[in-house]
Tab-separated table of C-alpha atoms in Angstrom:
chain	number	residue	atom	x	y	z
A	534	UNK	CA	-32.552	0.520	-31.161
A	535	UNK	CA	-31.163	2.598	-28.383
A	536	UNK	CA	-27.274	1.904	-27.223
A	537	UNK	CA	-28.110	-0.457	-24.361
A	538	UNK	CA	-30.047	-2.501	-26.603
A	539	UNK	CA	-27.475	-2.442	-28.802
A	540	UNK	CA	-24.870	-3.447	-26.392
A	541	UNK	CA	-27.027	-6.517	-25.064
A	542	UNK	CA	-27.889	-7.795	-28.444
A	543	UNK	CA	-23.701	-7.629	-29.184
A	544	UNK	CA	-23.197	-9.364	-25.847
A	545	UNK	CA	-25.327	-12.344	-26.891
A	546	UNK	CA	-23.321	-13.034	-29.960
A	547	UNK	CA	-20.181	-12.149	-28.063
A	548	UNK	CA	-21.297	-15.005	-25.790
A	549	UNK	CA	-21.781	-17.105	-28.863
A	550	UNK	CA	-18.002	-16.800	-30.015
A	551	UNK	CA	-16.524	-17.133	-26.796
A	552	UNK	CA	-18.062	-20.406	-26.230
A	553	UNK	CA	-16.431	-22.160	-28.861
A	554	UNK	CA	-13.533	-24.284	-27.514
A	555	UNK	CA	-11.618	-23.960	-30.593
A	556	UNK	CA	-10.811	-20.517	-31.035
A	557	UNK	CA	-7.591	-18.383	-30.100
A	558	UNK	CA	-7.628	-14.476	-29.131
A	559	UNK	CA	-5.878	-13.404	-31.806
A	560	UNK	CA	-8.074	-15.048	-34.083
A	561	UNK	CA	-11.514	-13.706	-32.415
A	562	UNK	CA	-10.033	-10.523	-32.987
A	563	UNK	CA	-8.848	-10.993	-36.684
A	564	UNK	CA	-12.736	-12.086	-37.451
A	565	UNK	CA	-14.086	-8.887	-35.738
A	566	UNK	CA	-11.791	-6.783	-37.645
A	567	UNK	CA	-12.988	-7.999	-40.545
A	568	UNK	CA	-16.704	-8.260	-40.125
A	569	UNK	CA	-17.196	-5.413	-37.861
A	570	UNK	CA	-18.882	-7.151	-34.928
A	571	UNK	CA	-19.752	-10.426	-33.367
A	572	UNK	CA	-23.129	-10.532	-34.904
A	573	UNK	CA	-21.971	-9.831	-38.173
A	574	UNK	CA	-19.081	-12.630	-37.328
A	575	UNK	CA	-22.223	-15.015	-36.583
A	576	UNK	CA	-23.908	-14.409	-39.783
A	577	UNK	CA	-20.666	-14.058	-42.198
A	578	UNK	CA	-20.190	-18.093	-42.309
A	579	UNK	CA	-18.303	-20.809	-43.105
A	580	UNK	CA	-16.369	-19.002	-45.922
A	581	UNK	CA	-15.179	-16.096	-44.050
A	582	UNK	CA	-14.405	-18.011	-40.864
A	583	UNK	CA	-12.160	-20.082	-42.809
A	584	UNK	CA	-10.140	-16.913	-44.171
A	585	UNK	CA	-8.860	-16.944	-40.406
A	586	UNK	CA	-9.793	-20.559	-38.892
A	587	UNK	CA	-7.954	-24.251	-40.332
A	588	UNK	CA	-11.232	-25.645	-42.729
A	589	UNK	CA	-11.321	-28.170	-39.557
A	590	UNK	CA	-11.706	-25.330	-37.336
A	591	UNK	CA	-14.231	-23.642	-39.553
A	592	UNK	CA	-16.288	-26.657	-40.291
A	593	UNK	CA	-16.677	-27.167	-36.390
A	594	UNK	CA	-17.631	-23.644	-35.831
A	595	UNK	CA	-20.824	-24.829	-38.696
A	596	UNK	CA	-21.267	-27.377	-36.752
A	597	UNK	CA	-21.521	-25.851	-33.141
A	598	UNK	CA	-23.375	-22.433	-34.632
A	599	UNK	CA	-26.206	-25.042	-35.812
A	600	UNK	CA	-26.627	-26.245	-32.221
A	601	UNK	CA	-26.257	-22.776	-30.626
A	602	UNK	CA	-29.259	-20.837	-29.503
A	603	UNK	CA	-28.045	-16.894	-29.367
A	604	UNK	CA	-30.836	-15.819	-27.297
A	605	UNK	CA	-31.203	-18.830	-24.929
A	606	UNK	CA	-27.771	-19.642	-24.179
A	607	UNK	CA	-27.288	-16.090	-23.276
A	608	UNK	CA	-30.377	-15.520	-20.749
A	609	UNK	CA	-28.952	-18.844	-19.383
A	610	UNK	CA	-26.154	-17.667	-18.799
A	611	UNK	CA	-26.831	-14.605	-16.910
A	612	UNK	CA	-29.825	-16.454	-14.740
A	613	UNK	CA	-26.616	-17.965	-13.310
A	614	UNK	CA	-25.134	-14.992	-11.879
A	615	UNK	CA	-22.825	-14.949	-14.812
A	616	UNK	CA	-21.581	-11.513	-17.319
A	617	UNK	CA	-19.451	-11.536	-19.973
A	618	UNK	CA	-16.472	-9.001	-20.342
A	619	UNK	CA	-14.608	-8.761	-23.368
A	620	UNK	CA	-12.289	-6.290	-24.428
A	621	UNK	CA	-14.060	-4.190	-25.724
A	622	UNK	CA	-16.277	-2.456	-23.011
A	623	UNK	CA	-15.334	-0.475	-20.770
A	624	UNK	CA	-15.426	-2.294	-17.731
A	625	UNK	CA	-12.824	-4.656	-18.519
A	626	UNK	CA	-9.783	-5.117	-16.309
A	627	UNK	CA	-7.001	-2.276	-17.508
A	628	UNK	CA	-3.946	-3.751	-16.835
A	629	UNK	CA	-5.301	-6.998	-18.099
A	630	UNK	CA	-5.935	-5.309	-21.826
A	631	UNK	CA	-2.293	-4.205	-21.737
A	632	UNK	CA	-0.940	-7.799	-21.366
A	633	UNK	CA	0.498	-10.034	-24.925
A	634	UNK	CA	-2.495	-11.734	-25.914
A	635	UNK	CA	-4.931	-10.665	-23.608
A	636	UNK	CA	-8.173	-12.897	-23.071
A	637	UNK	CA	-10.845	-11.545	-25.775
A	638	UNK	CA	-13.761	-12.538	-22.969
A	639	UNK	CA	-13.767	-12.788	-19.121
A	640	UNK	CA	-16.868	-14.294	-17.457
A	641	UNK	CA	-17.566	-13.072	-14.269
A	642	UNK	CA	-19.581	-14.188	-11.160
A	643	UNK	CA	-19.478	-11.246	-8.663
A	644	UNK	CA	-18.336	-7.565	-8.953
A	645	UNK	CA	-15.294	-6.550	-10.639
A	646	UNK	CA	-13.412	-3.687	-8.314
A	647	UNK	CA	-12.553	0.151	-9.512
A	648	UNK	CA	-9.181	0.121	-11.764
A	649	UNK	CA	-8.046	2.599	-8.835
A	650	UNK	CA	-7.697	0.178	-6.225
A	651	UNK	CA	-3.881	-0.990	-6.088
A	652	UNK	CA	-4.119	-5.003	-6.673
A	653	UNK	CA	-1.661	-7.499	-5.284
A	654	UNK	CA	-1.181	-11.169	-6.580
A	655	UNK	CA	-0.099	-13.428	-4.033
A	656	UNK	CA	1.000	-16.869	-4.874
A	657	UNK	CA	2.647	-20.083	-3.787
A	658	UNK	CA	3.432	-23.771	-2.580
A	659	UNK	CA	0.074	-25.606	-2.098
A	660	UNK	CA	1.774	-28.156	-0.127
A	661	UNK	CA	3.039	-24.645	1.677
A	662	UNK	CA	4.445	-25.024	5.427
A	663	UNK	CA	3.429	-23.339	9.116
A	664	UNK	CA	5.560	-20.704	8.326
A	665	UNK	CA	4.239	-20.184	4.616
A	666	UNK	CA	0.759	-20.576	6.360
A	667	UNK	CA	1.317	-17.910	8.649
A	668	UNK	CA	2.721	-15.227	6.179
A	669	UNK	CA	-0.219	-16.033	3.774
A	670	UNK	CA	-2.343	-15.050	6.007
A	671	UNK	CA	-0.783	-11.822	7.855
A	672	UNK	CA	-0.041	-10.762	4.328
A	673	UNK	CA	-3.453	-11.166	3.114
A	674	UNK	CA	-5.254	-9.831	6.343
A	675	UNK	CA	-2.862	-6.787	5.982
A	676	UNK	CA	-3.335	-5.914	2.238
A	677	UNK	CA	-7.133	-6.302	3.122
A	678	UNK	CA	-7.098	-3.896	5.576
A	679	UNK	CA	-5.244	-1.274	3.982
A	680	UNK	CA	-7.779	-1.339	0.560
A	681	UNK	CA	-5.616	-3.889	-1.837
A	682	UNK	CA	-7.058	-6.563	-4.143
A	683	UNK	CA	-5.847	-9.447	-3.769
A	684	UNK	CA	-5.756	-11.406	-7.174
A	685	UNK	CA	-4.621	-15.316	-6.631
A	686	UNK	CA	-5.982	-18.611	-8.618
A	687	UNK	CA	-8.286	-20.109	-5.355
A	688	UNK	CA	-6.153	-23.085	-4.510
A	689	UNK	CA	-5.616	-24.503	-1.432
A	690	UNK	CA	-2.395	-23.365	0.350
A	691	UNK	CA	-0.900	-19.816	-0.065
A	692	UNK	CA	-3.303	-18.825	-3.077
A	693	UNK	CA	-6.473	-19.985	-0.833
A	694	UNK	CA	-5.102	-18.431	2.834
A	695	UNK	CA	-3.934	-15.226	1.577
A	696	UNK	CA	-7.289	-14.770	-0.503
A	697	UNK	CA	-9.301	-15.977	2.931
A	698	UNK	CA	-7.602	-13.604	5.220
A	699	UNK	CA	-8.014	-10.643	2.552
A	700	UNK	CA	-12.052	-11.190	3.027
A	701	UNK	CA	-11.218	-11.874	6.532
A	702	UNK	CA	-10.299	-8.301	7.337
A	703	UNK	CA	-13.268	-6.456	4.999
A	704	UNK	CA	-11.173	-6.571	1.548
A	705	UNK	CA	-11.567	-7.553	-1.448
A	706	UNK	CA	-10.081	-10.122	-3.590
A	707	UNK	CA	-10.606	-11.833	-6.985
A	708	UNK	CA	-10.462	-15.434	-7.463
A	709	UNK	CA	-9.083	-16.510	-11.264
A	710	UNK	CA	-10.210	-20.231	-12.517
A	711	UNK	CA	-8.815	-22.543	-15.093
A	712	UNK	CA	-12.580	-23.969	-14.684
A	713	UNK	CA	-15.978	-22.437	-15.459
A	714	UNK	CA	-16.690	-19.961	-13.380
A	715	UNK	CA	-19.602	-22.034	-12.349
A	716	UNK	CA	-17.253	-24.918	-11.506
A	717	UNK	CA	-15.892	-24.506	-7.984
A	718	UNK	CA	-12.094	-26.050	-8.026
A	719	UNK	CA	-10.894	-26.956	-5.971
A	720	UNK	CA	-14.401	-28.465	-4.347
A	721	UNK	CA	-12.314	-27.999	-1.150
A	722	UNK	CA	-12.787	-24.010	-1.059
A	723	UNK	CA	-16.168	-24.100	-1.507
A	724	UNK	CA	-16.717	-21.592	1.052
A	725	UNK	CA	-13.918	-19.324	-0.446
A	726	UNK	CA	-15.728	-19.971	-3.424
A	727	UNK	CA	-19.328	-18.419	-1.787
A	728	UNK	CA	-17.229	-15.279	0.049
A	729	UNK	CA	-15.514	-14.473	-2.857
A	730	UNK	CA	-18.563	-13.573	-4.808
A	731	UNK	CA	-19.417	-11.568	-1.937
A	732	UNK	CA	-16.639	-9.667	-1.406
A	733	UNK	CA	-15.223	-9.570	-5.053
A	734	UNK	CA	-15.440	-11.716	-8.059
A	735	UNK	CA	-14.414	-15.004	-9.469
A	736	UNK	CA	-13.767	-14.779	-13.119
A	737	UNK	CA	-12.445	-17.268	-16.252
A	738	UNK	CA	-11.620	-17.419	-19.509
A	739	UNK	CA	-13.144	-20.310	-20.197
A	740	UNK	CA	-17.145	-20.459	-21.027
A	741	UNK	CA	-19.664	-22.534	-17.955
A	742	UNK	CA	-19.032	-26.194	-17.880
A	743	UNK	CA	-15.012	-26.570	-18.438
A	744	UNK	CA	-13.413	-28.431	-16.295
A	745	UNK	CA	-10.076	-28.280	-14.562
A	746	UNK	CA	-7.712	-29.609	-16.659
A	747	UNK	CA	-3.978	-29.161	-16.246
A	748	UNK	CA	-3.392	-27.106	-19.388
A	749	UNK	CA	-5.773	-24.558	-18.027
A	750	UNK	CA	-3.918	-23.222	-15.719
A	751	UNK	CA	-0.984	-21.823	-17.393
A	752	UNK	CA	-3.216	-19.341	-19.478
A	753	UNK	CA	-5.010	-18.715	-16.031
A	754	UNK	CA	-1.667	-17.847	-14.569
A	755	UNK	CA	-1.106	-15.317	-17.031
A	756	UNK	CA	-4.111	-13.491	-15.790
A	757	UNK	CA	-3.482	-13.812	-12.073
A	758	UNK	CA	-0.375	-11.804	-12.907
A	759	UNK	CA	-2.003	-9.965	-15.572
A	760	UNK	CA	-4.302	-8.214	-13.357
A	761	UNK	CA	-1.867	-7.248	-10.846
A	762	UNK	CA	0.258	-4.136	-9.837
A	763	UNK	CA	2.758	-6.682	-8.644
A	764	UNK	CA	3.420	-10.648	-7.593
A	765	UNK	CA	4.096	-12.093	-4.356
A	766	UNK	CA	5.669	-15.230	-4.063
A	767	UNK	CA	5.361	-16.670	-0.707
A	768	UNK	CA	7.290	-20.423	-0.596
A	769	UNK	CA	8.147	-22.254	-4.375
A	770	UNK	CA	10.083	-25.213	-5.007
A	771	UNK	CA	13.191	-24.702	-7.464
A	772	UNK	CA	10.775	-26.412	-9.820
A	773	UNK	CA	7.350	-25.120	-8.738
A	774	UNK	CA	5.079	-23.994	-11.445
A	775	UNK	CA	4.783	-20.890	-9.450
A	776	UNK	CA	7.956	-19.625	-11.376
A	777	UNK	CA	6.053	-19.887	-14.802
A	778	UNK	CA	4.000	-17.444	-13.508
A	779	UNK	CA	6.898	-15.334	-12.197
A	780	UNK	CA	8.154	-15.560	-15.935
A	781	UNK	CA	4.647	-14.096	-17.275
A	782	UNK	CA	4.679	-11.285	-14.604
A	783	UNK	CA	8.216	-10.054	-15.628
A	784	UNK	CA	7.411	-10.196	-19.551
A	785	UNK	CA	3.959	-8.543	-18.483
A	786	UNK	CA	6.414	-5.713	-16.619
A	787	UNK	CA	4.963	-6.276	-13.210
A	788	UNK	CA	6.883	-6.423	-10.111
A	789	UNK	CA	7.960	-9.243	-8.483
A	790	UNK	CA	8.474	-9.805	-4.871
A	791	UNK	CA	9.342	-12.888	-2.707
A	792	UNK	CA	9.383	-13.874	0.819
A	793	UNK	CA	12.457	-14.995	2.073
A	794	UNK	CA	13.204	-18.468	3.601
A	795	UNK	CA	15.444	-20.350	4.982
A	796	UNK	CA	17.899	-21.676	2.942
A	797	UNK	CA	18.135	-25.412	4.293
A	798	UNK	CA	14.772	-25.048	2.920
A	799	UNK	CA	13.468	-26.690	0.049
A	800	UNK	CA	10.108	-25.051	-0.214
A	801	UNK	CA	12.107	-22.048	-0.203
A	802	UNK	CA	14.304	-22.301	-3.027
A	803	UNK	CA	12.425	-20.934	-5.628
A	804	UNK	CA	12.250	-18.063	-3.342
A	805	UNK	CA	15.941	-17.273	-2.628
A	806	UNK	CA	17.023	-18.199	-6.388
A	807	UNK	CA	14.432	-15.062	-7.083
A	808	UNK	CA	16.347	-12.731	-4.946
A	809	UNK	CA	19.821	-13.732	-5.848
A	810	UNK	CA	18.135	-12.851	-9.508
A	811	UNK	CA	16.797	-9.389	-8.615
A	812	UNK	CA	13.435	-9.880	-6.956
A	813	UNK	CA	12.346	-7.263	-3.952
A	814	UNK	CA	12.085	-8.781	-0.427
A	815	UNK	CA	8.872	-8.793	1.312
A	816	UNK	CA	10.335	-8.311	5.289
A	817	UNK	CA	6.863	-6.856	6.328
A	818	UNK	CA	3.556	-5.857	4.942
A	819	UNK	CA	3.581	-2.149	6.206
A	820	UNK	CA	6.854	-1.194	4.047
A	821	UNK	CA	6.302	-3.387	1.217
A	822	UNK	CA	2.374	-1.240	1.152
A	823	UNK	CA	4.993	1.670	0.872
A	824	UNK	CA	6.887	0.458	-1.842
A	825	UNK	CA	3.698	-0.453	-3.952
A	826	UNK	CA	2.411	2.951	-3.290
A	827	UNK	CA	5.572	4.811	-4.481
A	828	UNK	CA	6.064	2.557	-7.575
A	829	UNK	CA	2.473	3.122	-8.638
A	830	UNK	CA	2.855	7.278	-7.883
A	831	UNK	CA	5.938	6.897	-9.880
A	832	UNK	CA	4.020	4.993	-12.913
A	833	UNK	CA	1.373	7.755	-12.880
A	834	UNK	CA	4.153	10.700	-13.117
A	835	UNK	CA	6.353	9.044	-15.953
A	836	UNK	CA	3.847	6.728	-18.026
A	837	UNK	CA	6.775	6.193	-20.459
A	838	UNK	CA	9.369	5.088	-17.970
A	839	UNK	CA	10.684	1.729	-19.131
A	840	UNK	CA	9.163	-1.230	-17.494
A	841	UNK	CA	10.826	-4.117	-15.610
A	842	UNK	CA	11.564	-7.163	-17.729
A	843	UNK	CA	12.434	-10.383	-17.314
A	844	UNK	CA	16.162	-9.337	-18.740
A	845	UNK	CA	16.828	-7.527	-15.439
A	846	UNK	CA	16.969	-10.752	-13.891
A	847	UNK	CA	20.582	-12.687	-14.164
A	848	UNK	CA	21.898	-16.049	-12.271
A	849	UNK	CA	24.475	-13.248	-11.430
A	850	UNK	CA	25.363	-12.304	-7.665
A	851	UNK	CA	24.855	-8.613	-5.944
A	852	UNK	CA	21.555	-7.977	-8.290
A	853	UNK	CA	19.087	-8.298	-5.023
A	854	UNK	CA	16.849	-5.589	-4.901
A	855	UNK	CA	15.659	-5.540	-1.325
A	856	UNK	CA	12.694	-3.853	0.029
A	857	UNK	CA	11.206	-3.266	3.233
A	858	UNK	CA	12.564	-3.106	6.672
A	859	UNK	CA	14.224	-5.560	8.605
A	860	UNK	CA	11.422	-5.583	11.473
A	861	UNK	CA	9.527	-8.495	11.866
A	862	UNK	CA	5.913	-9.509	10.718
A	863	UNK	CA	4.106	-9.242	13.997
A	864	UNK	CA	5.725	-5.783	14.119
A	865	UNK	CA	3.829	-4.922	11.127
A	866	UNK	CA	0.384	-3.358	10.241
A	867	UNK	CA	-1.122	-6.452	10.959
A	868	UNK	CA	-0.363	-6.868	14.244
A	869	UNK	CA	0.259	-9.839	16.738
A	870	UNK	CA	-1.226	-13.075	15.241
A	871	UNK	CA	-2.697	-13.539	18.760
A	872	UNK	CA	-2.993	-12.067	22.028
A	873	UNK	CA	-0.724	-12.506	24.201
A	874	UNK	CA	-0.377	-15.206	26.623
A	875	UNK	CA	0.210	-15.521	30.101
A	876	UNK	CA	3.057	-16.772	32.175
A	877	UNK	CA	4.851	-19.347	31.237
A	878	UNK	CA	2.714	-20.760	28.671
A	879	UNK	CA	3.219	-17.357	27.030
A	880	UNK	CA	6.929	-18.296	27.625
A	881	UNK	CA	7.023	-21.576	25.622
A	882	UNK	CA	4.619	-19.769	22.878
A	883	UNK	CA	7.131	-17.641	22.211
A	884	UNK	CA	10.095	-19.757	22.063
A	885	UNK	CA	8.233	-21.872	19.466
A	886	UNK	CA	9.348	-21.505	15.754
A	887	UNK	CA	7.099	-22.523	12.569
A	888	UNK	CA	9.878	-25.250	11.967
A	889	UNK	CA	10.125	-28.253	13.975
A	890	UNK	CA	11.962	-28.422	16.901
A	891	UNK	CA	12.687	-31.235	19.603
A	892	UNK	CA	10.947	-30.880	23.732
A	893	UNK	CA	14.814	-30.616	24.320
A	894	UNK	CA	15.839	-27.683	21.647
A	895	UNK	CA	12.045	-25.880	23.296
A	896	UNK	CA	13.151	-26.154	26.857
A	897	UNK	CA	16.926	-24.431	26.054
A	898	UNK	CA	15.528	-21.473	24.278
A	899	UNK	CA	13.547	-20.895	27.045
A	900	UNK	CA	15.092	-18.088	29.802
A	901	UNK	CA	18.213	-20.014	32.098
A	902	UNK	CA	15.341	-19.909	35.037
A	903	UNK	CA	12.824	-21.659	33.239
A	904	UNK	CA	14.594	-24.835	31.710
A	905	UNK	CA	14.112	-27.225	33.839
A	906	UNK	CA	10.483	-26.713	33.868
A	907	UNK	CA	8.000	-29.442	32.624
A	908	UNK	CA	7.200	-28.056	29.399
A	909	UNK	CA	5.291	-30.780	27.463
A	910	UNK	CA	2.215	-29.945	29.383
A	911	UNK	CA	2.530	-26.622	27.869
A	912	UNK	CA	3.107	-28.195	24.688
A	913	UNK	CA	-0.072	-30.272	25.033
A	914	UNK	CA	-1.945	-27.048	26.221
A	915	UNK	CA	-1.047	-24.996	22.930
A	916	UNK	CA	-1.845	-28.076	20.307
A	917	UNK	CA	-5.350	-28.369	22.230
A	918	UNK	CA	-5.644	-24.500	21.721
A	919	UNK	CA	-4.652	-24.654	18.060
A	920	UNK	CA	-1.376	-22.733	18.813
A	921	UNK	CA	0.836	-25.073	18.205
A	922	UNK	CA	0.792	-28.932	16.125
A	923	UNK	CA	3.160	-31.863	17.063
A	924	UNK	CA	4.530	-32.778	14.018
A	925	UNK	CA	5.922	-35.835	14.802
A	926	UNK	CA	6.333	-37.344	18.310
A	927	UNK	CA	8.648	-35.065	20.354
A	928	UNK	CA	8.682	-32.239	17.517
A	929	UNK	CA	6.476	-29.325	17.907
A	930	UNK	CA	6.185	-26.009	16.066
A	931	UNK	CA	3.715	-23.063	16.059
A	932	UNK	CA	0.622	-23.242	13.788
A	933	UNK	CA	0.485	-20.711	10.999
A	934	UNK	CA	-3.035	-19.619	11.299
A	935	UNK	CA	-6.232	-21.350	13.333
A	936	UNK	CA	-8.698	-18.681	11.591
A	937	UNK	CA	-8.456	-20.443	7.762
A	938	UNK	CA	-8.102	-24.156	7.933
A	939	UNK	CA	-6.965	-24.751	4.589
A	940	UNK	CA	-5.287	-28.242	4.135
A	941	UNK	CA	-1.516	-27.959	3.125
C-alpha cells in the first residue's frame, strides 16, 4: 500500500472519530497515542476507549461505531465538497496547531490559503452602526487588496461586511462556523456563504449536520483568533461577546487592535475600555498594514521573543499602545468610499456624519454662504442614491456602505 493510500485509508477512520459528538481534543489525542492511529483506535474497542473515555462515553462510542460505515460515510463526505484536516498533516493551519487545545479535525469546504499570507481577524457588533458599517468595509476592501486573509465567523454585521468587501476587492478570506460546514448560518449570508468557497474556505470543527447552537460559538471563536496574525475589533458593547474572543486572542499571544469610537457611544465601549487597557489603534488601514508587516518581520528574526499576553493588559491609565497615523480613512489605501460629487450636493455629502444629525445641525456645518439653502432636497437626493438614510424624521446620516447590504 503506497503512502497516499495509506493516508486516505487513515483519513476515513480519522473521519470516523471526529464525528462522534462526545469526544474532547485532548482525549482524541490520548487514544492515538496509545493505539498508534485512528484505525487502530477504531478496532482497539470498548476496553481501551474506556482507559480514556467515562464507561458512558465509551459505551456510546459502541454504540455509534455499530452504526458507522468507515468507507461510506467518508466518500459521502467528500462528494459534498467536504476534506478533513486534522493535526496531523501537513496542510493544517500553523498558527492554529500552536493554540491551547487546538481542534484535533477541521472540515473544510473550499481552499485553505499558503501559511505565508499575513491573516487578519476582524470582528464586531452585529447590531454594528453606519459608521461601524463603513469601517468594516474600507478595512476589509483594503486588507483584500493588499494580499491579507481575512479570518471572521460569517455573521451579519462587521464579521459579514468586512469578509464581503475582502472578496470584493480580489482577496481572500476564511469563513469559521459553529455549524457544519454544510450548514449555512446565518441563512442570511447565503451568498457570502457561495463566494467564500470561491475565494477561500469555510471551515468547522464540528462534523456535517450540527447545528448552530449557542455553545458553539465560543470554541469557534477561539479559532477565528486562532488562525490569525492579529484581531480587529471594530464596535463591541462593554458586554459584547466579542471581548471573549479578545480574551482567547491575548492568551493565544496575538495582537489585538481596536477601532476607536466615540465615547458617548455605547457600541463603542468595549472598544475604548480596550485601549485604555493596552490595545493598538486602528486610525487607517495603510499604517496599521505597516505595523502587521513589521511585527511579523520581527517574529521571524527573534522566534523566542516573548509573546503578548493577556497580563499586559491593566484597568490602569497611560498603557495605550497606539498605532497608525492620525489621517483619516478615506486618506488611506483604500481610497474615497465614492466619487466625488458635484456642487452643492457634494457640499451636503460632505457635511454628513455616520451619526445622526438634525436638517438644522446639516445646514450650519455647511460653508456661511450656503446655509440658508434648501437642503432637504439634497437630503432626499442622497437617501434615493443610497448615500445617505433618514434615520428618523428630520435626522439624517451617511450610509456606511451601498456595495454589501448586510442587515445591522
Amino acid at each position: 500500500m503506497g503512502q497516499k493510500e495509506r493516508g486516505e485509508r487513515e483519513d476515513k477512520y480519522a473521519c470516523w472519530l471526529c464525528n462522534f459528538p462526545y469526544i474532547g481534543n485532548r482525549q482524541i489525542q490520548r487514544l492515538l497515542q496509545m493505539c498508534g492511529s485512528a484505525e487502530a483506535v477504531y478496532r482497539a474497542g470498548k476496553e481501551v476507549w474506556g482507559e480514556v473515555l467515562k464507561p458512558k462515553r465509551a459505551e456510546l462510542l459502541c454504540d455509534y461505531t455499530g452504526n458507522w460505515d468507515v468507507e461510506t460515510k467518508y466518500r459521502e463526505m467528500l462528494e459534498e465538497g467536504i476534506q478533513l484536516v486534522t493535526i496531523l498533516d501537513d496542510n493544517y493551519p500553523a498558527r492554529l496547531k500552536n493554540i491551547p487545545d487546538a481542534p484535533f479535525g477541521l472540515f473544510v469546504r473550499g481552499k485553505l490559503p499558503g501559511e505565508d499570507m499575513p491573516a487578519i481577524a476582524v470582528i464586531g457588533a452585529r447590531e454594528c452602526s453606519e459608521y461601524g458599517r463603513y469601517v468594516a468595509g474600507e478595512l476589509g476592501r483594503a486588507l483584500g487588496r493588499l494580499g491579507a486573509v481575512v479570518v471572521s465567523g460569517m455573521a451579519k454585521g462587521i464579521d459579514g461586511i468586512s469578509q464581503e468587501a475582502a472578496l470584493e476587492a480580489g482577496g481572500i478570506s476564511i469563513g469559521v462556523l459553529g455549524s457544519g460546514v454544510d450548514i449555512c448560518y446565518p441563512a442570511q449570508n447565503k451568498g457570502l456563504y457561495g463566494r467564500l468557497l470561491k475565494g477561500g474556505a469555510v471551515l468547522s470543527s464540528y462534523p456535517n449536520g450540527t447545528p448552530a447552537r449557542p455553545q458553539n460559538f465560543p470554541p469557534r471563536n477561539r479559532i477565528v483568533s486562532g488562525l490569525a496574525d492579529a484581531v480587529v475589533v471594530i464596535e463591541a458593547r462593554a458586554k459584547s461577546g466579542t471581548l471573549i474572543t479578545v480574551d482567547m486572542a491575548l492568551e493565544q499571544g496575538r495582537e489585538v487592535y481596536v477601532v476607536p469610537g466615540r465615547v458617548t457611544d455605547r457600541l463603542s465601549d468595549g472598544c475604548n475600555r480596550l485601549i485604555k487597557q493596552g490595545a493598538g489603534m486602528v486610525l487607517n488601514p495603510e499604517s496599521f498594514w505597516e505595523e502587521i508587516l513589521q511585527i511579523r518581520e520581527n517574529k521571524k528574526e527573534q522566534k523566542n521573543k516573548k509573546i503578548i499576553t493577556k497580563k499586559h493588559f491593566s484597568d490602569k491609565p497611560g498603557n495605550s499602545g497606539t498605532y497608525g497615523t492620525t489621517s483619516s480613512w478615506d486618506e488611506g489605501i483604500c481610497g474615497k468610499q465614492t466619487d466625488k460629487l458635484p456642487g452643492e450636493l457634494g457640499e451636503v455629502y460632505d457635511v454628513l456624519d455616520f451619526y445622526p444629525r438634525t436638517v438644522e445641525e446639516i445646514a450650519m456645518a455647511l460653508p456661511e454662504e450656503r446655509r440658508n439653502m434648501q437642503i432637504v432636497p439634497y437630503l432626499m437626493q442622497l437617501c434615493m442614491e443610497e448615500k445617505a438614510i433618514q434615520v428618523s424624521p428630520g435626522h439624517f446620516c451617511r450610509k456606511g456602505t451601498d456595495k454589501f447590504p448586510f442587515p445591522c
